[in-house]
């Protein structure tokens, strides 16, 4: 079995601990958290530790589920120590740090996979098989407010999943990004809307919010003679096709329900065993990060315009 450590035992890390423990191809050797008591709480028969250096030389693979700001430091150290790494999204807070991770993986011949979890959603896998020439995306990702992941804004926290999917399916080159967003319950952007245009005319309109009263995870894709609706949460895909005796045929795709986290970890283990590049390697994760950071830059530009408008004398 592949000896595995989970670095970070917070909200996400705990789920990774469970996933590793339940996989017959892996052995959970370490649970690491800066708060030793939290590591001990979830370690079970594994070794609990407060310092990630303790796993060096004792595991084959590690899952890094710590705050984004620490991804580069911890990920690079593990890769340099000969450990394959599955790292939470976004891959890093900056492109320079993402480049360091990609370079460390290449120099030391290690697997680096990024946790863009939604790509392993069975509904998204089915969508990838049906997408031909996407011309318009409408995507909504809404969550109720929680105090976790406030070290990044809603673009890197939530929207990054959908940016990754759109970039994987769109056929043209990225041409233009327009974006707006506001802060509501945290110092960073909590709700954002983005319009992306590609060179072939495809348009993607994405909205993400972490201050919603409801949880929504939906994508709609329009392509020639076809409309596809995806519900991430329900793992459901409906395909509407022009033609047939009714004018429009409706097909509800048969989806085998599965937990994306388990599918993702199983794919990671496959890469560890075969040494083949993962579906979502460091370079792909870096590209998604690059677009996400460009979105954030456009949001900041829009915020500047709004600030000047308010400063010009606006009154309620």
Coordinates of C-alpha atoms in Angstrom, one line a residue:
X1 CA 0.0 0.0 0.0
X2 CA 1.1 3.6 -0.6
X3 CA 2.1 5.2 2.6
X4 CA 0.3 8.5 2.9
X5 CA 0.3 11.5 5.1
X6 CA -2.4 14.2 5.4
X7 CA -1.0 17.6 6.2
X8 CA -3.7 19.8 7.8
X9 CA -6.6 18.4 9.8
X10 CA -9.1 21.2 9.4
X11 CA -12.4 21.1 7.6
X12 CA -11.0 19.8 4.3
X13 CA -8.2 17.8 5.8
X14 CA -10.5 15.6 7.9
X15 CA -12.3 14.5 4.7
X16 CA -9.0 13.6 3.2
X17 CA -8.1 11.6 6.3
X18 CA -11.3 9.6 5.9
X19 CA -10.7 9.1 2.2
X20 CA -7.2 7.8 2.7
X21 CA -8.3 5.5 5.5
X22 CA -11.1 4.0 3.4
X23 CA -8.9 3.4 0.3
X24 CA -7.5 -0.2 0.2
X25 CA -4.5 1.0 -1.9
X26 CA -3.3 3.4 0.7
X27 CA -2.0 3.3 4.3
X28 CA -2.6 6.4 6.4
X29 CA 0.7 6.8 8.2
X30 CA 0.5 10.4 9.5
X31 CA -2.0 13.1 10.3
X32 CA -0.2 16.4 10.7
X33 CA -1.6 19.7 12.1
X34 CA 0.0 22.7 13.7
X35 CA -2.4 22.1 16.5
X36 CA -1.3 18.7 17.8
X37 CA -4.6 18.0 19.6
X38 CA -6.4 18.3 16.3
X39 CA -4.1 15.9 14.6
X40 CA -4.5 13.5 17.5
X41 CA -8.3 13.8 17.3
X42 CA -8.4 12.5 13.7
X43 CA -5.3 10.3 13.5
X44 CA -6.7 7.1 14.9
X45 CA -4.1 4.4 14.5
X46 CA -1.9 6.8 12.4
X47 CA 0.9 8.9 13.9
X48 CA -0.2 12.4 14.9
X49 CA 2.4 15.2 14.5
X50 CA 2.5 18.9 14.7
X51 CA 5.4 19.3 12.2
X52 CA 5.2 18.2 8.6
X53 CA 9.0 17.6 8.6
X54 CA 8.2 14.4 10.6
X55 CA 6.8 12.7 7.5
X56 CA 10.0 13.0 5.5
X57 CA 11.5 9.6 4.6
X58 CA 8.5 7.8 6.1
X59 CA 5.8 8.2 3.5
X60 CA 5.4 7.9 -0.3
X61 CA 2.7 10.5 -0.8
X62 CA 1.1 13.4 1.0
X63 CA -2.1 15.5 0.8
X64 CA -1.5 19.1 1.6
X65 CA -4.7 20.6 3.0
X66 CA -3.4 23.7 4.8
X67 CA -4.2 27.4 4.1
X68 CA -3.2 28.5 0.6
X69 CA -0.5 30.8 1.8
X70 CA 1.5 27.7 3.1
X71 CA 1.1 25.6 0.0
X72 CA 4.4 26.5 -1.6
X73 CA 6.6 26.1 1.4
X74 CA 5.2 22.7 2.4
X75 CA 4.6 21.4 -1.1
X76 CA 8.1 22.2 -2.3
X77 CA 9.7 20.7 0.8
X78 CA 7.8 17.4 0.3
X79 CA 8.5 17.2 -3.4
X80 CA 12.2 17.9 -2.8
X81 CA 12.1 15.0 -0.2
X82 CA 10.9 12.6 -2.9
X83 CA 7.2 12.6 -1.8
X84 CA 4.4 12.8 -4.4
X85 CA 1.9 15.6 -3.5
X86 CA -1.8 16.1 -3.9
X87 CA -2.4 19.8 -3.0
X88 CA -5.6 21.7 -2.3
X89 CA -6.9 24.3 -4.7
X90 CA -5.8 26.9 -5.5
X91 CA -2.3 25.6 -6.1
X92 CA -0.8 28.7 -4.6
X93 CA -1.6 32.3 -3.9
X94 CA 0.7 33.7 -6.6
X95 CA 2.0 32.6 -10.0
X96 CA 5.6 32.7 -8.7
X97 CA 4.8 30.2 -6.0
X98 CA 2.9 28.0 -8.4
X99 CA 6.0 28.0 -10.7
X100 CA 8.1 27.0 -7.7
X101 CA 5.9 24.0 -7.1
X102 CA 5.8 23.0 -10.8
X103 CA 9.6 23.3 -11.0
X104 CA 10.1 21.3 -7.8
X105 CA 7.9 18.5 -9.1
X106 CA 9.8 18.4 -12.4
X107 CA 13.3 18.6 -10.9
X108 CA 12.7 15.7 -8.5
X109 CA 10.5 13.6 -10.8
X110 CA 7.5 13.7 -8.4
X111 CA 3.8 13.7 -9.1
X112 CA 2.0 17.0 -8.4
X113 CA -1.7 17.0 -8.6
X114 CA -4.1 19.8 -7.7
X115 CA -7.4 19.3 -5.9
X116 CA -9.8 20.8 -8.4
X117 CA -12.3 18.4 -7.0
X118 CA -15.3 19.2 -9.3
X119 CA -13.4 17.7 -12.3
X120 CA -13.9 14.3 -10.7
X121 CA -17.6 14.8 -10.2
X122 CA -19.3 12.0 -12.3
X123 CA -21.7 14.7 -13.7
X124 CA -18.7 16.7 -15.0
X125 CA -17.0 13.7 -16.4
X126 CA -20.3 13.0 -18.3
X127 CA -20.3 16.6 -19.5
X128 CA -16.8 16.3 -20.8
X129 CA -17.9 13.4 -23.0
X130 CA -20.8 15.4 -24.4
X131 CA -19.3 18.8 -24.9
X132 CA -18.6 19.4 -28.6
X133 CA -18.4 23.2 -29.4
X134 CA -19.4 25.2 -26.4
X135 CA -20.7 28.6 -27.3
X136 CA -22.1 29.9 -24.0
X137 CA -21.7 28.9 -20.4
X138 CA -23.9 30.1 -17.5
X139 CA -22.6 29.0 -14.1
X140 CA -23.8 29.6 -10.6
X141 CA -22.0 28.5 -7.4
X142 CA -23.6 29.8 -4.2
X143 CA -22.7 28.9 -0.6
X144 CA -23.8 30.1 2.8
X145 CA -21.2 32.0 4.7
X146 CA -18.7 30.1 6.9
X147 CA -15.6 31.4 8.6
X148 CA -13.3 28.9 6.7
X149 CA -11.1 29.8 3.8
X150 CA -11.2 33.5 4.4
X151 CA -7.5 33.8 3.6
X152 CA -8.6 33.9 -0.1
X153 CA -11.6 35.7 -1.8
X154 CA -14.6 34.0 -3.4
X155 CA -12.8 33.7 -6.8
X156 CA -10.0 31.5 -5.4
X157 CA -12.3 29.8 -2.8
X158 CA -15.3 28.8 -5.0
X159 CA -15.2 30.2 -8.6
X160 CA -11.8 28.6 -9.3
X161 CA -13.7 25.2 -9.7
X162 CA -15.8 26.5 -12.5
X163 CA -13.0 28.5 -14.2
X164 CA -11.1 25.2 -14.3
X165 CA -14.1 23.4 -16.0
X166 CA -14.7 26.2 -18.5
X167 CA -11.1 26.4 -19.5
X168 CA -11.0 22.6 -20.0
X169 CA -14.1 22.6 -22.3
X170 CA -13.7 25.9 -24.2
X171 CA -12.1 25.4 -27.6
X172 CA -10.9 29.0 -28.3
X173 CA -8.2 31.1 -26.7
X174 CA -9.1 33.4 -23.9
X175 CA -9.8 36.9 -25.4
X176 CA -11.3 39.2 -22.7
X177 CA -12.3 39.1 -19.0
X178 CA -14.8 41.5 -17.4
X179 CA -15.5 41.1 -13.7
X180 CA -17.1 42.8 -10.7
X181 CA -17.4 41.8 -7.1
X182 CA -18.0 43.2 -3.6
X183 CA -17.1 42.4 0.0
X184 CA -19.9 41.8 2.4
X185 CA -19.0 39.7 5.4
X186 CA -15.2 39.5 5.1
X187 CA -12.4 41.8 4.1
X188 CA -12.1 40.1 0.7
X189 CA -14.5 39.7 -2.2
X190 CA -17.5 37.6 -1.2
X191 CA -19.6 37.7 -4.3
X192 CA -18.4 38.0 -7.9
X193 CA -19.6 37.9 -11.5
X194 CA -17.3 37.3 -14.4
X195 CA -17.8 37.4 -18.2
X196 CA -15.1 35.6 -20.2
X197 CA -14.9 35.8 -24.0
X198 CA -13.0 33.4 -26.1
X199 CA -11.5 33.8 -29.6
X200 CA -14.1 31.5 -31.2
X201 CA -17.0 33.6 -29.8
X202 CA -17.7 31.4 -26.8
X203 CA -18.9 33.4 -23.8
X204 CA -18.8 32.2 -20.2
X205 CA -20.8 34.0 -17.5
X206 CA -19.9 32.9 -14.0
X207 CA -21.3 33.9 -10.6
X208 CA -20.0 32.8 -7.3
X209 CA -21.1 33.8 -3.8
X210 CA -20.3 32.7 -0.3
X211 CA -23.0 34.8 1.3
X212 CA -26.0 33.2 -0.2
X213 CA -29.0 31.8 1.7
X214 CA -29.0 28.7 -0.5
X215 CA -26.4 26.3 -1.8
X216 CA -26.4 26.2 -5.6
X217 CA -24.0 24.3 -7.9
X218 CA -25.2 24.5 -11.5
X219 CA -23.7 24.8 -15.0
X220 CA -25.5 25.3 -18.2
X221 CA -23.8 24.8 -21.5
X222 CA -25.1 25.8 -25.0
X223 CA -23.6 24.4 -28.2
X224 CA -24.9 23.9 -31.7
X225 CA -28.4 22.4 -31.6
X226 CA -28.0 21.4 -27.9
X227 CA -28.3 22.6 -24.3
X228 CA -26.8 20.7 -21.4
X229 CA -27.8 21.3 -17.8
X230 CA -25.5 20.0 -15.0
X231 CA -26.4 19.9 -11.3
X232 CA -23.1 19.3 -9.5
X233 CA -24.7 18.6 -6.1
X234 CA -27.3 16.1 -7.5
X235 CA -24.8 14.7 -10.0
X236 CA -27.5 15.0 -12.7
X237 CA -27.1 15.9 -16.3
X238 CA -30.0 16.7 -18.7
X239 CA -29.3 17.1 -22.5
X240 CA -31.8 18.9 -24.7
X241 CA -31.3 18.3 -28.4
X242 CA -33.1 20.0 -31.3
X243 CA -34.8 17.4 -33.5
X244 CA -37.0 14.3 -33.2
X245 CA -40.8 14.1 -33.3
X246 CA -41.3 16.5 -30.3
X247 CA -39.0 19.1 -31.8
X248 CA -36.7 18.9 -28.8
X249 CA -35.5 15.6 -27.3
X250 CA -34.7 15.4 -23.6
X251 CA -32.2 12.9 -22.4
X252 CA -31.4 12.4 -18.7
X253 CA -27.9 10.9 -18.6
X254 CA -27.4 7.8 -16.5
X255 CA -24.8 8.8 -13.9
X256 CA -23.2 6.4 -11.4
X257 CA -23.1 8.4 -8.2
X258 CA -19.7 8.6 -6.5
X259 CA -17.9 10.8 -4.1
X260 CA -15.6 13.1 -6.1
X261 CA -13.0 13.2 -3.3
X262 CA -12.7 9.4 -3.4
X263 CA -12.4 9.4 -7.2
X264 CA -9.8 12.1 -7.1
X265 CA -7.6 10.3 -4.5
X266 CA -7.9 7.0 -6.4
X267 CA -6.7 8.9 -9.6
X268 CA -3.8 10.3 -7.6
X269 CA -2.8 6.9 -6.4
X270 CA -2.9 5.7 -10.0
X271 CA -0.4 8.4 -11.0
X272 CA 1.8 7.5 -8.0
X273 CA 1.8 3.9 -9.1
X274 CA 2.2 4.4 -12.9
X275 CA 4.2 7.7 -12.8
X276 CA 1.9 9.1 -15.5
X277 CA 0.9 12.8 -15.3
X278 CA -2.3 13.3 -13.4
X279 CA -5.4 14.8 -15.1
X280 CA -4.9 18.0 -13.1
X281 CA -1.2 18.5 -12.9
X282 CA 0.7 21.5 -11.7
X283 CA 0.8 23.2 -15.1
X284 CA -3.0 23.0 -15.6
X285 CA -3.6 24.2 -12.1
X286 CA -1.2 27.1 -12.7
X287 CA -3.2 28.1 -15.8
X288 CA -6.4 28.1 -13.9
X289 CA -4.7 30.2 -11.2
X290 CA -3.5 32.7 -13.8
X291 CA -7.0 33.3 -15.0
X292 CA -8.4 33.5 -11.5
X293 CA -5.8 36.1 -10.6
X294 CA -6.7 38.0 -13.8
X295 CA -10.4 37.9 -12.7
X296 CA -9.4 39.3 -9.3
X297 CA -7.4 42.1 -11.0
X298 CA -10.5 43.1 -13.0
X299 CA -12.6 43.1 -9.9
X300 CA -10.2 45.4 -8.2
X301 CA -10.3 47.7 -11.2
X302 CA -14.1 47.8 -11.1
X303 CA -13.9 48.5 -7.3
X304 CA -11.7 51.5 -8.0
X305 CA -14.3 52.9 -10.5
X306 CA -17.0 52.5 -7.9
X307 CA -14.9 54.2 -5.2
X308 CA -14.3 57.2 -7.4
X309 CA -18.0 57.4 -8.1
X310 CA -18.9 57.4 -4.4
X311 CA -16.1 59.9 -3.7
X312 CA -17.5 62.3 -6.3
X313 CA -20.4 63.4 -4.1
X314 CA -22.9 60.6 -4.2
X315 CA -25.4 60.7 -1.3
X316 CA -28.2 58.3 -0.3

